[in-house]
C-alpha positions as YAML, in Angstrom:
chain: A
units: angstrom
residues:
- id: 1
  name: MET
  ca: [3.08, -0.83, 9.46]
- id: 2
  name: ARG
  ca: [5.67, -3.31, 8.65]
- id: 3
  name: HIS
  ca: [4.45, -6.57, 6.71]
- id: 4
  name: ASP
  ca: [7.45, -8.98, 7.32]
- id: 5
  name: ARG
  ca: [6.99, -11.31, 10.03]
- id: 6
  name: PRO
  ca: [8.85, -14.55, 11.55]
- id: 7
  name: VAL
  ca: [7.93, -17.44, 10.11]
- id: 8
  name: ASN
  ca: [10.05, -20.47, 11.36]
- id: 9
  name: ALA
  ca: [11.42, -22.00, 14.56]
- id: 10
  name: SER
  ca: [14.29, -19.24, 14.40]
- id: 11
  name: GLU
  ca: [11.90, -16.03, 15.29]
- id: 12
  name: SER
  ca: [14.31, -13.53, 14.97]
- id: 13
  name: LEU
  ca: [14.52, -14.02, 10.87]
- id: 14
  name: LEU
  ca: [11.80, -12.31, 9.07]
- id: 15
  name: ARG
  ca: [9.90, -12.78, 5.84]
- id: 16
  name: VAL
  ca: [10.73, -10.57, 3.32]
- id: 17
  name: ALA
  ca: [9.59, -12.14, -0.05]
- id: 18
  name: THR
  ca: [7.93, -15.31, -1.65]
- id: 19
  name: VAL
  ca: [9.53, -16.60, -4.81]
- id: 20
  name: GLY
  ca: [6.95, -16.79, -7.48]
- id: 21
  name: GLY
  ca: [7.27, -18.07, -11.31]
- id: 22
  name: ALA
  ca: [10.25, -17.41, -13.63]
- id: 23
  name: GLN
  ca: [10.08, -14.71, -16.19]
- id: 24
  name: GLY
  ca: [11.90, -14.83, -19.37]
- id: 25
  name: LEU
  ca: [14.86, -17.89, -19.68]
- id: 26
  name: ARG
  ca: [17.76, -16.31, -18.03]
- id: 27
  name: GLY
  ca: [16.98, -17.15, -14.09]
- id: 28
  name: GLU
  ca: [15.07, -14.17, -13.27]
- id: 29
  name: VAL
  ca: [11.95, -14.81, -10.94]
- id: 30
  name: ARG
  ca: [8.68, -12.82, -10.01]
- id: 31
  name: LEU
  ca: [8.61, -11.95, -6.08]
- id: 32
  name: ALA
  ca: [5.47, -11.65, -3.76]
- id: 33
  name: VAL
  ca: [7.06, -9.02, -1.70]
- id: 34
  name: HIS
  ca: [6.28, -8.93, 2.06]
- id: 35
  name: THR
  ca: [8.32, -5.84, 3.33]
- id: 36
  name: ASP
  ca: [7.86, -2.16, 3.11]
- id: 37
  name: ASP
  ca: [11.28, -1.72, 1.93]
- id: 38
  name: PRO
  ca: [12.17, -3.72, -0.88]
- id: 39
  name: GLN
  ca: [15.23, -1.69, -2.45]
- id: 40
  name: THR
  ca: [16.92, -2.23, 1.00]
- id: 41
  name: ARG
  ca: [15.95, -5.71, 1.73]
- id: 42
  name: LEU
  ca: [16.51, -7.27, -1.64]
- id: 43
  name: ALA
  ca: [19.51, -4.78, -2.99]
- id: 44
  name: PRO
  ca: [22.05, -6.52, -5.02]
- id: 45
  name: GLY
  ca: [24.86, -8.17, -2.88]
- id: 46
  name: THR
  ca: [22.36, -9.09, -0.10]
- id: 47
  name: SER
  ca: [22.46, -12.78, 1.19]
- id: 48
  name: LEU
  ca: [19.22, -14.17, 2.42]
- id: 49
  name: GLN
  ca: [18.12, -17.33, 4.31]
- id: 50
  name: THR
  ca: [15.22, -19.43, 2.89]
- id: 51
  name: GLU
  ca: [12.96, -21.42, 4.07]
- id: 52
  name: PRO
  ca: [13.20, -24.49, 3.21]
- id: 53
  name: ALA
  ca: [16.69, -23.78, 4.45]
- id: 54
  name: ALA
  ca: [18.17, -26.15, 1.95]
- id: 55
  name: ALA
  ca: [17.18, -23.80, -0.78]
- id: 56
  name: GLY
  ca: [19.50, -20.95, 0.61]
- id: 57
  name: PRO
  ca: [21.25, -19.09, 1.50]
- id: 58
  name: LEU
  ca: [20.61, -17.06, -1.79]
- id: 59
  name: THR
  ca: [22.38, -14.20, -2.63]
- id: 60
  name: ILE
  ca: [20.67, -11.31, -4.98]
- id: 61
  name: ALA
  ca: [22.29, -10.79, -8.30]
- id: 62
  name: ASP
  ca: [19.89, -8.12, -9.96]
- id: 63
  name: LEU
  ca: [16.53, -6.31, -8.87]
- id: 64
  name: SER
  ca: [14.03, -4.57, -10.53]
- id: 65
  name: HIS
  ca: [10.51, -3.02, -10.64]
- id: 66
  name: ARG
  ca: [8.40, -3.39, -13.82]
- id: 67
  name: SER
  ca: [4.68, -3.00, -14.00]
- id: 68
  name: LYS
  ca: [3.91, -3.12, -10.29]
- id: 69
  name: HIS
  ca: [5.85, -6.18, -9.68]
- id: 70
  name: TRP
  ca: [9.24, -7.19, -8.31]
- id: 71
  name: TYR
  ca: [11.86, -9.09, -9.89]
- id: 72
  name: VAL
  ca: [14.98, -10.61, -8.78]
- id: 73
  name: ARG
  ca: [18.03, -12.77, -10.16]
- id: 74
  name: PHE
  ca: [20.00, -14.89, -7.91]
- id: 75
  name: GLU
  ca: [23.59, -15.43, -8.01]
- id: 76
  name: GLY
  ca: [23.90, -19.00, -9.47]
- id: 77
  name: VAL
  ca: [20.47, -19.26, -10.83]
- id: 78
  name: THR
  ca: [21.23, -18.71, -14.77]
- id: 79
  name: ASP
  ca: [18.13, -20.47, -16.39]
- id: 80
  name: ARG
  ca: [14.31, -20.65, -16.40]
- id: 81
  name: THR
  ca: [14.39, -24.47, -15.13]
- id: 82
  name: ALA
  ca: [16.61, -23.56, -12.29]
- id: 83
  name: ALA
  ca: [14.50, -20.55, -11.80]
- id: 84
  name: GLU
  ca: [11.24, -22.46, -11.71]
- id: 85
  name: GLU
  ca: [12.42, -24.97, -9.20]
- id: 86
  name: MET
  ca: [12.84, -21.99, -6.20]
- id: 87
  name: ARG
  ca: [8.85, -21.14, -6.73]
- id: 88
  name: GLY
  ca: [7.60, -20.93, -3.32]
- id: 89
  name: VAL
  ca: [10.85, -20.31, -1.40]
- id: 90
  name: VAL
  ca: [10.46, -17.80, 1.39]
- id: 91
  name: LEU
  ca: [13.07, -15.29, 1.69]
- id: 92
  name: LEU
  ca: [14.32, -14.29, 5.27]
- id: 93
  name: ALA
  ca: [16.32, -11.81, 6.95]
- id: 94
  name: GLU
  ca: [16.99, -10.29, 9.96]
- id: 95
  name: PRO
  ca: [15.15, -7.63, 11.94]
- id: 96
  name: LEU
  ca: [16.12, -4.05, 10.90]
- id: 97
  name: THR
  ca: [17.66, -2.10, 13.92]
- id: 98
  name: ASP
  ca: [16.41, 1.33, 12.75]
- id: 99
  name: VAL
  ca: [12.66, 0.88, 13.28]
- id: 100
  name: GLU
  ca: [10.10, 3.60, 12.46]
- id: 101
  name: GLU
  ca: [7.92, 5.24, 15.36]
- id: 102
  name: ASP
  ca: [4.50, 3.79, 15.21]
- id: 103
  name: ALA
  ca: [5.56, 0.54, 13.26]
- id: 104
  name: TRP
  ca: [5.51, -3.13, 14.64]
- id: 105
  name: TYR
  ca: [6.37, -6.20, 13.36]
- id: 106
  name: PRO
  ca: [3.05, -8.31, 13.34]
- id: 107
  name: HIS
  ca: [4.55, -10.87, 15.59]
- id: 108
  name: GLU
  ca: [4.83, -7.91, 18.02]
- id: 109
  name: LEU
  ca: [1.23, -7.33, 18.08]
- id: 110
  name: SER
  ca: [0.11, -11.24, 18.59]
- id: 111
  name: GLY
  ca: [-0.56, -11.83, 22.20]
- id: 112
  name: LEU
  ca: [-1.25, -8.47, 23.39]
- id: 113
  name: ARG
  ca: [-3.99, -7.93, 25.51]
- id: 114
  name: ALA
  ca: [-6.96, -5.70, 24.15]
- id: 115
  name: GLU
  ca: [-8.38, -3.22, 26.41]
- id: 116
  name: THR
  ca: [-10.80, -0.17, 26.39]
- id: 117
  name: PRO
  ca: [-9.73, 3.41, 27.22]
- id: 118
  name: ASP
  ca: [-11.23, 2.66, 30.92]
- id: 119
  name: GLY
  ca: [-9.10, -0.45, 31.14]
- id: 120
  name: GLU
  ca: [-11.65, -3.27, 30.49]
- id: 121
  name: THR
  ca: [-10.23, -6.45, 28.95]
- id: 122
  name: LEU
  ca: [-11.75, -7.05, 25.54]
- id: 123
  name: GLY
  ca: [-9.65, -10.27, 24.68]
- id: 124
  name: GLU
  ca: [-6.30, -11.16, 22.96]
- id: 125
  name: ILE
  ca: [-4.79, -9.87, 19.61]
- id: 126
  name: GLU
  ca: [-4.30, -12.87, 17.38]
- id: 127
  name: GLY
  ca: [-2.55, -10.97, 14.45]
- id: 128
  name: ILE
  ca: [-2.99, -8.83, 11.96]
- id: 129
  name: ARG
  ca: [-4.41, -9.15, 8.20]
- id: 130
  name: HIS
  ca: [-3.63, -6.87, 5.32]
- id: 131
  name: LEU
  ca: [-6.75, -5.69, 3.63]
- id: 132
  name: PRO
  ca: [-6.70, -3.56, 0.31]
- id: 133
  name: ALA
  ca: [-8.10, -0.77, 2.36]
- id: 134
  name: GLN
  ca: [-6.41, -0.93, 5.31]
- id: 135
  name: ASP
  ca: [-4.93, -3.30, 7.91]
- id: 136
  name: VAL
  ca: [-7.23, -4.71, 10.49]
- id: 137
  name: LEU
  ca: [-6.18, -6.35, 13.95]
- id: 138
  name: ILE
  ca: [-7.72, -10.08, 14.76]
- id: 139
  name: LEU
  ca: [-9.38, -9.61, 17.94]
- id: 140
  name: ARG
  ca: [-10.27, -13.06, 19.94]
- id: 141
  name: GLU
  ca: [-12.73, -11.54, 22.31]
- id: 142
  name: HIS
  ca: [-13.93, -13.24, 25.62]
- id: 143
  name: SER
  ca: [-16.83, -14.91, 24.10]
- id: 144
  name: GLY
  ca: [-14.55, -16.75, 21.57]
- id: 145
  name: GLU
  ca: [-15.77, -14.47, 18.74]
- id: 146
  name: ARG
  ca: [-13.27, -13.12, 16.05]
- id: 147
  name: THR
  ca: [-13.57, -9.69, 15.50]
- id: 148
  name: LEU
  ca: [-11.43, -7.63, 12.67]
- id: 149
  name: VAL
  ca: [-10.42, -4.33, 14.02]
- id: 150
  name: PRO
  ca: [-9.13, -1.55, 11.80]
- id: 151
  name: PHE
  ca: [-5.97, -0.71, 12.54]
- id: 152
  name: VAL
  ca: [-6.33, 3.32, 12.62]
- id: 153
  name: ARG
  ca: [-5.34, 5.56, 15.25]
- id: 154
  name: ALA
  ca: [-8.93, 6.63, 15.81]
- id: 155
  name: ILE
  ca: [-9.88, 3.11, 16.90]
- id: 156
  name: VAL
  ca: [-6.64, 2.07, 17.98]
- id: 157
  name: PRO
  ca: [-5.11, 5.11, 19.38]
- id: 158
  name: THR
  ca: [-2.14, 2.96, 21.88]
- id: 159
  name: VAL
  ca: [0.06, 0.31, 21.00]
- id: 160
  name: ASP
  ca: [2.13, -0.63, 24.14]
- id: 161
  name: VAL
  ca: [4.55, -3.66, 23.10]
- id: 162
  name: ALA
  ca: [6.47, -3.18, 26.12]
- id: 163
  name: GLY
  ca: [3.34, -3.25, 28.16]
- id: 164
  name: GLY
  ca: [1.75, -6.16, 26.42]
- id: 165
  name: ARG
  ca: [-1.49, -4.27, 25.49]
- id: 166
  name: VAL
  ca: [-3.20, -2.28, 23.04]
- id: 167
  name: ILE
  ca: [-6.21, 0.20, 23.42]
- id: 168
  name: ILE
  ca: [-9.25, -0.35, 21.24]
- id: 169
  name: ASP
  ca: [-11.59, 2.62, 21.21]
- id: 170
  name: ALA
  ca: [-14.32, 0.59, 19.16]
- id: 171
  name: PRO
  ca: [-17.28, 2.59, 17.93]
- id: 172
  name: LEU
  ca: [-20.74, 0.95, 18.75]
- id: 173
  name: GLY
  ca: [-21.30, -2.17, 17.04]
- id: 174
  name: LEU
  ca: [-17.86, -3.07, 16.33]
- id: 175
  name: LEU
  ca: [-17.47, -5.59, 18.58]
- id: 176
  name: ALA
  ca: [-19.58, -8.85, 19.38]
- id: 177
  name: GLY
  ca: [-20.52, -8.09, 22.59]
- id: 178
  name: SER
  ca: [-21.79, -4.32, 21.86]
- id: 179
  name: ASP
  ca: [-25.31, -3.60, 21.30]
- id: 180
  name: VAL
  ca: [-26.48, -1.07, 18.59]
- id: 181
  name: PRO
  ca: [-29.19, 1.34, 20.45]
- id: 182
  name: ASP
  ca: [-32.68, 1.41, 18.96]
- id: 183
  name: ASP
  ca: [-32.47, 4.77, 17.70]
- id: 184
  name: ALA
  ca: [-29.25, 3.85, 15.29]
- id: 185
  name: GLU
  ca: [-29.81, 4.59, 11.80]
- id: 186
  name: PRO
  ca: [-30.38, 1.83, 9.59]
- id: 187
  name: GLY
  ca: [-27.31, -0.02, 8.81]
- id: 188
  name: GLN
  ca: [-25.35, 1.30, 11.31]
- id: 189
  name: GLY
  ca: [-23.14, -1.39, 13.17]
- id: 190
  name: GLU
  ca: [-24.65, -4.00, 11.15]
- id: 191
  name: ASP
  ca: [-21.26, -4.64, 8.85]
- id: 192
  name: ARG
  ca: [-18.09, -6.06, 10.49]
...
């Protein structure tokens, strides 16, 4: 699953990272990375658009990974003061052309019709949320309820972006409108 997503009016640009605080005195900043491939997307020499646009474009001078965090220096940013002024700037890039199978950008999932395996319409996918354990789809059911659906093949066996739909094979009790049978074991179907 790709984590980068469009963020501005130019829906073709994807968010790949957000600039955090300055590190050290020579203009290095920590990044909150929003892409599955930071080494390619943030490679030295790469020029990125920014949000706000007035902050860029920015060119990566150096990239490093230390203690589970990514750090960059940008060309022309040589001191801590200049680096601190960049806090909150979003780095944007064009979508990759070699998209792997079973990988979707979040903007491709938003708005898809959700159906059961039998073709019954459940509602519409509003987006995706990246939780520590797994990604979940945000389903707006016909009743207006929002349900978090684990984005795993056992529950979401089909994503048909071209057809405008996803198939959700929900276990009993997952959806707001489903009932848990009286003979269900305690705790089954109670958590969302």
